[in-house]
CSV table of C-alpha atoms in Angstrom, one decimal:
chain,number,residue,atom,x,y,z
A,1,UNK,CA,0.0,0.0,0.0
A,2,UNK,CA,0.7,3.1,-0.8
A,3,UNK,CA,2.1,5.2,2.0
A,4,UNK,CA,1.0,8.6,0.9
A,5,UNK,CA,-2.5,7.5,-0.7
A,6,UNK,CA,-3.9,9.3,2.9
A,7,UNK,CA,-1.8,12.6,3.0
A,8,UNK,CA,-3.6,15.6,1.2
A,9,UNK,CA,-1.2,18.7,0.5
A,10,UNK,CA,-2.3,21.8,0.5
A,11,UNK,CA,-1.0,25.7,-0.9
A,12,UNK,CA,-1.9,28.6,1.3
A,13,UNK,CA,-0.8,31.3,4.0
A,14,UNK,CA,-1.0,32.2,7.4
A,15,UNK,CA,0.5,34.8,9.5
A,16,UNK,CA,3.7,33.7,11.3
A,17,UNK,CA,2.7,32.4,14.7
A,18,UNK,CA,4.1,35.0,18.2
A,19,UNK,CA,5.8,33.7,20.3
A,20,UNK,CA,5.5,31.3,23.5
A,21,UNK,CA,4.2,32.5,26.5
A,22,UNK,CA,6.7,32.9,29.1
A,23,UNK,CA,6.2,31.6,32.5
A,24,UNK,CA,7.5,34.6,34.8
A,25,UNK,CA,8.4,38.0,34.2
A,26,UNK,CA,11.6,37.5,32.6
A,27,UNK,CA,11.6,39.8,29.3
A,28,UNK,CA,11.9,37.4,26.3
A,29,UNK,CA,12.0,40.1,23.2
A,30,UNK,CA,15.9,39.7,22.5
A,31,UNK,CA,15.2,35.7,22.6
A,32,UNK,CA,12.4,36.2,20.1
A,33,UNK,CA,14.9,38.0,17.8
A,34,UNK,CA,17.0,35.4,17.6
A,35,UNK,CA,14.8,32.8,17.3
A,36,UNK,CA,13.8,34.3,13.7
A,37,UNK,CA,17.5,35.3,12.8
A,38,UNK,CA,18.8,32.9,9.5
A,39,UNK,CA,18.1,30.1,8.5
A,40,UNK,CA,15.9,32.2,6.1
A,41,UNK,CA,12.9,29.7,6.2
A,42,UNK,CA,12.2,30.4,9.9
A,43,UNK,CA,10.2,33.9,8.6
A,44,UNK,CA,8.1,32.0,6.0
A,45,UNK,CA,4.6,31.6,7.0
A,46,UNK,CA,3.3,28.5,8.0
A,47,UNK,CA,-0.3,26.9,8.0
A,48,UNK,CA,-1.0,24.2,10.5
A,49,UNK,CA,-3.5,20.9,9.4
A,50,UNK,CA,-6.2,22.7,11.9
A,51,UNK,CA,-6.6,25.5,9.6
A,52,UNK,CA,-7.6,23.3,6.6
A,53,UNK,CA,-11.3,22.8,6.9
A,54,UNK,CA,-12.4,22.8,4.4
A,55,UNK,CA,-10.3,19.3,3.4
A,56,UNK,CA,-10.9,17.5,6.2
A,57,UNK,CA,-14.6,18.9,6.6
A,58,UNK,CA,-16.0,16.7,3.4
A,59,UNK,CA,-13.9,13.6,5.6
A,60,UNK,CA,-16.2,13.9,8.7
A,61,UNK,CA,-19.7,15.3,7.1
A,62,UNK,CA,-22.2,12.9,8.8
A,63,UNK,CA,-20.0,11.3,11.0
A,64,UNK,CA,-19.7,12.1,14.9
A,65,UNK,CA,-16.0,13.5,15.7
A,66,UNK,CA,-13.7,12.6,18.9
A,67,UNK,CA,-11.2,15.5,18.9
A,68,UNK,CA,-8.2,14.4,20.4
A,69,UNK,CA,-7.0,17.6,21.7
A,70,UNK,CA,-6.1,20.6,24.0
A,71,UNK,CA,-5.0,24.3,24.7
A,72,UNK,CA,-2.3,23.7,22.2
A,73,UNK,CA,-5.4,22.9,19.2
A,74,UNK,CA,-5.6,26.5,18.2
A,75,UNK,CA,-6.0,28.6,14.8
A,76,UNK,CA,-4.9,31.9,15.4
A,77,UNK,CA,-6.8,32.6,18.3
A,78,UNK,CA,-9.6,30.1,17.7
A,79,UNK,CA,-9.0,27.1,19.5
A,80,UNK,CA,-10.0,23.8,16.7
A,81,UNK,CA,-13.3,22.7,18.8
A,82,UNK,CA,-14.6,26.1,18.2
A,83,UNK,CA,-13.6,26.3,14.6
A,84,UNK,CA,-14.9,22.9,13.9
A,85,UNK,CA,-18.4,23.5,15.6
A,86,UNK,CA,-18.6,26.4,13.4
A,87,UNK,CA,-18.1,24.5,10.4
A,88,UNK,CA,-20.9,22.0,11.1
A,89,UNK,CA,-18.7,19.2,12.3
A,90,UNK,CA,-20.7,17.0,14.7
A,91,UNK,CA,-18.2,17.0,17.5
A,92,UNK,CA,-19.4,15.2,20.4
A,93,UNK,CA,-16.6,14.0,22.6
A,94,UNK,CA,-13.3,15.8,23.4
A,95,UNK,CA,-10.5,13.7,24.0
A,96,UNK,CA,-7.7,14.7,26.5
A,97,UNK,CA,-4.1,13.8,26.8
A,98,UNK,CA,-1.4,15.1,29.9
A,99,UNK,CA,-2.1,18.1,31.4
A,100,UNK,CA,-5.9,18.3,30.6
A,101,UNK,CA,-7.6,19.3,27.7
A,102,UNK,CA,-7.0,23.1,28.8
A,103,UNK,CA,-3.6,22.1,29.7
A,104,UNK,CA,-2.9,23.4,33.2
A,105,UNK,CA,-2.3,19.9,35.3
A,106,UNK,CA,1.2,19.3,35.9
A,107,UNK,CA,3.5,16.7,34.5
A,108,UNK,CA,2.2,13.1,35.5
A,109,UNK,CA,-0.7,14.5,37.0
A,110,UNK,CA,-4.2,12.5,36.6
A,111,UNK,CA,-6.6,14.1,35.3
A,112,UNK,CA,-10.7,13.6,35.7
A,113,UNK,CA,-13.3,13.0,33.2
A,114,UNK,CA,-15.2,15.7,33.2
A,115,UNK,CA,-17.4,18.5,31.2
A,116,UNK,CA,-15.7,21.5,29.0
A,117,UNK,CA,-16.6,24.9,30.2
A,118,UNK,CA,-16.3,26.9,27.0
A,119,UNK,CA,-18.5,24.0,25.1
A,120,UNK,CA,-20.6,22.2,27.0
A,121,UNK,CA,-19.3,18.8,25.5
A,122,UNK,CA,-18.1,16.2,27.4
A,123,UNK,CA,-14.6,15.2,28.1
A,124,UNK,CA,-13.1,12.1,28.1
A,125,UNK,CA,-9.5,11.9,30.1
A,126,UNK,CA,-6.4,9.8,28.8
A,127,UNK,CA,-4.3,10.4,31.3
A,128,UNK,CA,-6.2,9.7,34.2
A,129,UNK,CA,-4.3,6.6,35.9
A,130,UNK,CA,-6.7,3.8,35.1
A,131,UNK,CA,-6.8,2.0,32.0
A,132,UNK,CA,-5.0,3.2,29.0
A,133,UNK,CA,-6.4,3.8,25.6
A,134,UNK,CA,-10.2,5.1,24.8
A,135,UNK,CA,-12.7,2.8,26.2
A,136,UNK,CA,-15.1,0.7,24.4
A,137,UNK,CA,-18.1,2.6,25.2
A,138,UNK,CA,-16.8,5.9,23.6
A,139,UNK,CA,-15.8,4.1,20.6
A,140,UNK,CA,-18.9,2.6,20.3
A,141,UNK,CA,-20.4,6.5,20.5
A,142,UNK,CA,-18.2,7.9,17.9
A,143,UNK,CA,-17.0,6.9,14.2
A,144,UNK,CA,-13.9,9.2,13.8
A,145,UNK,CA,-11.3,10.2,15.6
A,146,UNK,CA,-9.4,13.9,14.7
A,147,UNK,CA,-6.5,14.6,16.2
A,148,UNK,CA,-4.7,18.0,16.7
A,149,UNK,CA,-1.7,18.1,19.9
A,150,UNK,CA,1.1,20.6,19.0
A,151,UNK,CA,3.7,17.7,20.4
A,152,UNK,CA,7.7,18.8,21.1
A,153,UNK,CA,9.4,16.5,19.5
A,154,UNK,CA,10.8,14.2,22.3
A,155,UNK,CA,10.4,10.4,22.9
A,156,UNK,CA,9.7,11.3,26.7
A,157,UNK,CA,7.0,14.0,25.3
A,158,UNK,CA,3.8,11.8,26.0
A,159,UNK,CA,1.5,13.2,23.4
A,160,UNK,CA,2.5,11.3,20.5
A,161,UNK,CA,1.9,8.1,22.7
A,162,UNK,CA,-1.6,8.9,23.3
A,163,UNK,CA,-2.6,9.7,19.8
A,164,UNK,CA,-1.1,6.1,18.9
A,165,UNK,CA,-3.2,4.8,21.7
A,166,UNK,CA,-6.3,6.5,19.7
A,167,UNK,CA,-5.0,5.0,16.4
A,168,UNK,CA,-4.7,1.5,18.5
A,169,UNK,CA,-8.6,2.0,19.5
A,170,UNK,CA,-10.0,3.5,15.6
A,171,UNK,CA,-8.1,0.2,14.5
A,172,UNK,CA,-9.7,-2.0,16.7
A,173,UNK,CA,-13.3,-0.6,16.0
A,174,UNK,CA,-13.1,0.4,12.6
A,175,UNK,CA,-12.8,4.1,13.6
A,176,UNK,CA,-11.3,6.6,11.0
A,177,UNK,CA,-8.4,9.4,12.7
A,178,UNK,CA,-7.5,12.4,11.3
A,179,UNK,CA,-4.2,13.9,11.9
A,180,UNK,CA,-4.2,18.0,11.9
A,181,UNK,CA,-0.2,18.0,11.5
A,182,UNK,CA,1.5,20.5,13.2
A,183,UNK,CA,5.9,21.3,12.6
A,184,UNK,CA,8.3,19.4,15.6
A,185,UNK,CA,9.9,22.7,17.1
A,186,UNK,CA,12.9,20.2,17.3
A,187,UNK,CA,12.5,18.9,13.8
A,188,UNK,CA,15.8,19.9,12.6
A,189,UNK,CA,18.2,17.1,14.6
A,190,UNK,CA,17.9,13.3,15.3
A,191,UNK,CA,20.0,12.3,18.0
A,192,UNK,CA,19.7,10.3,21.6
A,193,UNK,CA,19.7,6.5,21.6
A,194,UNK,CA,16.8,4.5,20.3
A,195,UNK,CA,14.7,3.3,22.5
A,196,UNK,CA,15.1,-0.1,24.1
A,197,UNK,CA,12.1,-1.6,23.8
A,198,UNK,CA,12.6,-3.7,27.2
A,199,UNK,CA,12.0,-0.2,28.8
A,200,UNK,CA,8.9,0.6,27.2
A,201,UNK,CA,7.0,2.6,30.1
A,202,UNK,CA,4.2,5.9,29.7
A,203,UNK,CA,7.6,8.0,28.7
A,204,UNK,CA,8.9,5.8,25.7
A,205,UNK,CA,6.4,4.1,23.7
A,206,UNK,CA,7.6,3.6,20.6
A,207,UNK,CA,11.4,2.4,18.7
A,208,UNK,CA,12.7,5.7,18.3
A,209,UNK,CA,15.9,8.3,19.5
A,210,UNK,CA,14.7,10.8,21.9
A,211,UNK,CA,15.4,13.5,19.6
A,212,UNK,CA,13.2,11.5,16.7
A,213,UNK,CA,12.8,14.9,14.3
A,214,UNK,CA,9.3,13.7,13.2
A,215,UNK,CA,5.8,15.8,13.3
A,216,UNK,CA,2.9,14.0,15.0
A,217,UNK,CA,1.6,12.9,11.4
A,218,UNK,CA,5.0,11.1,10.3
A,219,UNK,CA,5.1,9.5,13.8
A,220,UNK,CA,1.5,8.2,12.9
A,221,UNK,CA,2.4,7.2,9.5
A,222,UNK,CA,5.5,5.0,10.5
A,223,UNK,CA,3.5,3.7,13.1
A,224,UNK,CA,1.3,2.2,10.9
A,225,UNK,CA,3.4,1.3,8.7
A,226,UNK,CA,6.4,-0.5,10.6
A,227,UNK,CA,3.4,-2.2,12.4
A,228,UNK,CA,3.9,-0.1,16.0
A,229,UNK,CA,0.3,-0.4,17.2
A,230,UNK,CA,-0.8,-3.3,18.9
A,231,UNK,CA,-1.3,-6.4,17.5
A,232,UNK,CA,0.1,-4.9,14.2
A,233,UNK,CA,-2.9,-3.2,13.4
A,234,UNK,CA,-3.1,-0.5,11.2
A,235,UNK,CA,-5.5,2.4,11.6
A,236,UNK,CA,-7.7,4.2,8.5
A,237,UNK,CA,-5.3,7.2,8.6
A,238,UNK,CA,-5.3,10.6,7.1
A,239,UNK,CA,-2.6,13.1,7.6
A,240,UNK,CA,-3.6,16.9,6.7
A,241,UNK,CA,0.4,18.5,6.6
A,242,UNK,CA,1.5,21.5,7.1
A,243,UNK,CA,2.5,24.0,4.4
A,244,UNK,CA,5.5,25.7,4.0
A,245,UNK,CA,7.1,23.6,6.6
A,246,UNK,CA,10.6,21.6,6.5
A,247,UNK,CA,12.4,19.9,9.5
A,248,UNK,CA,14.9,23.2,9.4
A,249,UNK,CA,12.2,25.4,10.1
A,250,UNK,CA,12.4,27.0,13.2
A,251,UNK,CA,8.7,27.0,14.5
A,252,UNK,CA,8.3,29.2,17.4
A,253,UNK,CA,5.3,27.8,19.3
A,254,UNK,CA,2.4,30.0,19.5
A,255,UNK,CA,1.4,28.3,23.8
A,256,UNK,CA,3.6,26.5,25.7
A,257,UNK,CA,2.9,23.2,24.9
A,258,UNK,CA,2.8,22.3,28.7
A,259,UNK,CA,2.8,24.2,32.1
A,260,UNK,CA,6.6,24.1,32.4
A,261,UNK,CA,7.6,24.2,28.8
A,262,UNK,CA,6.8,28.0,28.4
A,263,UNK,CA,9.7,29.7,26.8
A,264,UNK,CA,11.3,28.8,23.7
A,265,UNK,CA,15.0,28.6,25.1
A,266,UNK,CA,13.1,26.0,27.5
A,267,UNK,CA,12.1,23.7,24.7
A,268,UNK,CA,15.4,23.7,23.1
A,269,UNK,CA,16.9,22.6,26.3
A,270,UNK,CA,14.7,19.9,27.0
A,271,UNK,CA,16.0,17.1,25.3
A,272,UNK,CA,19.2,17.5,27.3
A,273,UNK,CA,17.4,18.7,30.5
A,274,UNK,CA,14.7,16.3,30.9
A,275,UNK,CA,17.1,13.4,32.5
A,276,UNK,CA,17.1,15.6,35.8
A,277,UNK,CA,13.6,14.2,36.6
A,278,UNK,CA,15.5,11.0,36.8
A,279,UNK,CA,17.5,12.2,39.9
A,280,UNK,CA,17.1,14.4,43.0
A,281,UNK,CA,18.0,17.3,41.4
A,282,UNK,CA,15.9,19.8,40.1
A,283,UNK,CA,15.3,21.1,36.7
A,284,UNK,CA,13.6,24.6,37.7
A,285,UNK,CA,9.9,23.4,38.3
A,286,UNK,CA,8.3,25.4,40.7
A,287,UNK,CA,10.6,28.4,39.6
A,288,UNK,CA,9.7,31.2,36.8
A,289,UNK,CA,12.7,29.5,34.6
A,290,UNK,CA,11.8,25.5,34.8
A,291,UNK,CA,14.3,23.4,32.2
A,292,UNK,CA,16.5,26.2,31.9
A,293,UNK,CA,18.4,25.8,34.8
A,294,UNK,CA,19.5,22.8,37.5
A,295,UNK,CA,20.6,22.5,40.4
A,296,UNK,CA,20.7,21.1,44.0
A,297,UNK,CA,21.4,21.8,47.8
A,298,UNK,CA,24.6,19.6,47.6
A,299,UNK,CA,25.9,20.9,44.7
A,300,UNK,CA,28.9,22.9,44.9
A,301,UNK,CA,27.8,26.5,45.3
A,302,UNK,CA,29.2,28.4,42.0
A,303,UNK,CA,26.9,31.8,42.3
A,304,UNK,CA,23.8,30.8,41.1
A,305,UNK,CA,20.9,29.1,42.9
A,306,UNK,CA,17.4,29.0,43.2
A,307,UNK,CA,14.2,27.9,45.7
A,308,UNK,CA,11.7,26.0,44.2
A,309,UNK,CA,8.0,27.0,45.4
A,310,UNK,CA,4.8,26.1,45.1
A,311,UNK,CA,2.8,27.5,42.1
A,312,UNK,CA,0.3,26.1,39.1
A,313,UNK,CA,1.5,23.9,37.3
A,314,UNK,CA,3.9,22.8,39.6
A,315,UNK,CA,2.1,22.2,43.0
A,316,UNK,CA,4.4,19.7,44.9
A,317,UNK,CA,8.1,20.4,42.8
A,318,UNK,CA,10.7,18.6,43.4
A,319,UNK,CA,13.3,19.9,46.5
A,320,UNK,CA,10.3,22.2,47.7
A,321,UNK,CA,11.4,25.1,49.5
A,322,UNK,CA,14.7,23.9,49.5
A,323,UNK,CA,17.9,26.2,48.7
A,324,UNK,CA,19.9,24.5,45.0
A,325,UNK,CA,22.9,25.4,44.0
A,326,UNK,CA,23.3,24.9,40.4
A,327,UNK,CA,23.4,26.3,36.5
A,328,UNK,CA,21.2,29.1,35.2
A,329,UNK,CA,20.8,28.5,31.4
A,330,UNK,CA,18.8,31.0,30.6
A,331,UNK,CA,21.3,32.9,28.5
A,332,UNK,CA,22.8,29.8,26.6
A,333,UNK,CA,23.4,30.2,23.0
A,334,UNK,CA,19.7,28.8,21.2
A,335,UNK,CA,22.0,27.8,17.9
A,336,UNK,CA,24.6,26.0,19.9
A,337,UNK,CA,22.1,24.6,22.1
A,338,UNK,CA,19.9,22.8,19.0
A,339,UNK,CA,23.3,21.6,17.6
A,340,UNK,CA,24.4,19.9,20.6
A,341,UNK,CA,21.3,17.9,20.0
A,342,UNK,CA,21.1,15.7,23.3
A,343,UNK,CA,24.2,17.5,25.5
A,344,UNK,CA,24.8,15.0,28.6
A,345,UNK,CA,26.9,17.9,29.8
A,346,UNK,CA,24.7,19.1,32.2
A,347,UNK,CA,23.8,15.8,33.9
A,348,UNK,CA,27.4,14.7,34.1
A,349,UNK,CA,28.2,18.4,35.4
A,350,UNK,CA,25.5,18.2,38.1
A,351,UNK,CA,26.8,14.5,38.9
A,352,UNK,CA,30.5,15.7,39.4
A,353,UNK,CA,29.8,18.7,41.5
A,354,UNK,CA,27.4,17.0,43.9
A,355,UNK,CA,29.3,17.2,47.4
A,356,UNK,CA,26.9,14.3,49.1
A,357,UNK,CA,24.7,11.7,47.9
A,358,UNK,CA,26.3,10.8,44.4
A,359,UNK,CA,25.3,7.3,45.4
A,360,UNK,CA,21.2,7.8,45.1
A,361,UNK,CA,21.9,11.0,42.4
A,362,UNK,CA,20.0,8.9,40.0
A,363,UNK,CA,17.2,6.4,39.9
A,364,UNK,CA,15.6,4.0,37.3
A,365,UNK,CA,13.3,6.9,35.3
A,366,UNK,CA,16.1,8.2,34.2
A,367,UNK,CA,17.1,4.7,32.5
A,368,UNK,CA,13.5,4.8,31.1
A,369,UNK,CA,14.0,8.5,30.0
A,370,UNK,CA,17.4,8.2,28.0
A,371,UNK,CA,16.1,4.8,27.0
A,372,UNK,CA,18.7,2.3,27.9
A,373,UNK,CA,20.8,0.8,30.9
A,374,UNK,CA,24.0,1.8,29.3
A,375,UNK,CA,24.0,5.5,29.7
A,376,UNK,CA,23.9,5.9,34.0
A,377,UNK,CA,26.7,3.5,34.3
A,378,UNK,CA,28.8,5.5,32.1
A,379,UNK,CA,28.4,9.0,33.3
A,380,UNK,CA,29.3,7.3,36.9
A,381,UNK,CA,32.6,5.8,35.2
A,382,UNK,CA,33.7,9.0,34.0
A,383,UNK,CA,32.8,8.9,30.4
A,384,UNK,CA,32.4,12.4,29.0
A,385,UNK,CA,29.5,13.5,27.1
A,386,UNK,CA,31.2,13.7,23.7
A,387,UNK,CA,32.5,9.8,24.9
A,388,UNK,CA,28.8,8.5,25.6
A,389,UNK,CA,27.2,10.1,22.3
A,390,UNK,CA,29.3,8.1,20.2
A,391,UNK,CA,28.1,5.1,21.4
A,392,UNK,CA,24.4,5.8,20.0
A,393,UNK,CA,25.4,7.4,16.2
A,394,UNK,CA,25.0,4.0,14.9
A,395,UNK,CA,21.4,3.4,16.0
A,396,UNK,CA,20.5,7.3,15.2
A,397,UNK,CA,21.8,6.7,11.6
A,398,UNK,CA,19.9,3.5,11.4
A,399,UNK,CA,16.9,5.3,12.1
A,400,UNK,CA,17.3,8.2,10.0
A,401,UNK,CA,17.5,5.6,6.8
A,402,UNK,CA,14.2,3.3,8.5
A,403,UNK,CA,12.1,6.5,8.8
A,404,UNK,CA,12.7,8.1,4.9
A,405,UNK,CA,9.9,6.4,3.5
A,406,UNK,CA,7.3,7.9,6.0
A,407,UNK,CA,9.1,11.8,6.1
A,408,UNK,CA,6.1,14.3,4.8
A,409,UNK,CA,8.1,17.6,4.4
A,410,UNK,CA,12.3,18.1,3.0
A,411,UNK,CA,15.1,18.2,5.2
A,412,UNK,CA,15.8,21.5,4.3
């Protein structure tokens, strides 16, 4: 079968998208300026799959519609529920991944069932610590599923799992899904080492580095067609792209795709940040700056440190009210922070300048996080960062080559 017999390409405009909200007060214009210096393709405007209605409309006249979605599902500033049920689209059910369908619940945090506010329409939680997947009865209410989750472009980044969870449950029942594509702010570089699969867990779902350089729709078309969903199956899938997009673009999000993900710099860091959560460190939650700094109270005190508090989005962070030493980030270079790709600098930084407890610095997420049991043992050897990320180029290369048949946009 042909692989591209689903995708529909489409030829028209839309204003460049501002930038990310930031979580404190810091000012953010000089970061926003050089987000959009060269490459010369980060000013062209691009259209998100949301915007396309009027292709994916004719797809779902008749039908009753699961959106798959949350605050990150916008047009402009429409969000896609609204600009759907203006279009006559019989949405019914709303679908929500992490964070809620209005995205304010923190990382990891379950989430209820519940009703939508702004639309009356019910929602159904994926991320609410029982049973994974969409349950029977709300496939039995439905007959397509649309999905539309600005993702980040991380392995760890759970909101590609729980769209193939929704293509696992429209296989089962004969469902259709519709991807609205959206660009991978971290499209431009593969790196990381592929996941092994004997540490598949809620953060690494599927055979792929943690810096995978795919959009949500190619993740859904090599799904199906390297036989990642369940059983094998394959799901009835359509993929509305995204125009003028290539995986050098340099997207800046329009909302922070999650509560402590809200500042551009943060996103770029957070392929290299993320292992902290695998460790008592701290990676800046509960601060104005969270992954865009690190530290700890037995690091080595080197002028910078920070307090973690309580505040939305992260209610109980970790080393609460405690004093950490550490790195502030926050002025790093973006371009040589996206080249580095994933930079083990930090972690292995953070590990030599702890003065106490190297012992229980890190625990088994962060095995799950990186993706292997080769990477912790190394970084407590002595290996240097530059040392350990040779070890994966083979299996990032080998991916790049089993993922070409299922790209949707150039390289460049």
């Amino acid at each position: 079968m042909n692989i591209f017999r689903h995708i529909i390409y489409i030829a028209i405009l839309l204003a460049a998208a501002p930038q990310a909200t930031s979580c404190g007060s810091r000012d953010t214009s000089s970061t926003t300026a050089s987000h959009n210096e060269a490459p010369a393709d980060t000013l062209k405007e691009i259209l998100p799959g949301a915007a396309r209605v009027d292709l994916y409309r004719p797809m779902l006249e008749g039908k009753r519609v699961a959106l798959l979605s949350n605050h990150t599902g916008t047009v402009g500033d429409k969000h896609t529920v609204d600009l759907m049920l203006e279009n006559d689209i019989n949405v019914t059910t709303l679908l929500s991944p992490e964070h809620g369908f209005r995205g304010t619940a923190d990382a990891g945090q379950h989430v209820k069932s519940g009703i939508d506010e702004a639309t009356g329409l019910p929602v159904k939680s994926l991320y609410s610590g029982g049973k994974r997947g969409i349950p029977d009865d709300v496939m039995d209410s439905i007959d397509a599923i649309v999905v539309d989750l600005q993702d980040v472009g991380t392995r760890f980044y759970t909101y590609h799992i729980t769209m193939i969870e929704a293509m696992e449950a429209a296989a089962r029942h004969g469902k259709k899904v519709i991807v609205l594509d959206r660009p991978n702010p971290l499209g431009m570089t593969v790196d990381g080492p592929v996941l092994d699969m004997k540490l598949r867990s809620g953060v690494g779902r599927i055979p792929v580095p943690v810096l995978h350089g795919m959009t949500m729709g190619e993740i859904a078309t090599m799904a199906n067609g390297e036989g990642w969903l369940k059983n094998g199956d394959k799901a009835d899938l359509t993929v509305i792209p995204v125009e003028n997009y290539t995986h050098a673009s340099r997207y800046t999000l329009p909302q922070a795709p999650s509560p402590n993900l809200c500042d551009m710099e943060a996103i770029y860091l957070y392929p290299s940040l993320c292992y902290f959560e695998g460790t008592t460190a701290s990676v800046g939650r509960g601060t104005d700056f969270p992954f865009m700094a690190y530290g700890h109270p037995a690091m080595r005190d080197r002028g910078f440190s920070f307090t973690p508090k309580s505040m939305p989005g992260a209610k109980n962070p970790p080393l609460l009210g405690k004093l950490c030493h550490g790195v502030d980030l926050r002025d790093a270079n973006t371009d040589s922070v996206i080249a580095a790709g994933v930079d083990l600098s930090y972690i292995i930084d953070a590990y030599n300048n702890m003065t106490s407890g190297k012992a229980t610095f890190f625990n088994s997420f962060f095995d799950k996080l990186i993706g292997n049991d080769r990477v912790r043992p190394m970084i407590v050897a002595g290996k240097s960062a530059s040392e350990i990320k040779a070890t994966w180029q083979d299996e990032v290369n080998a991916f790049k080559t089993r993922r070409q048949p299922y790209l949707l946009y150039p390289l460049q």
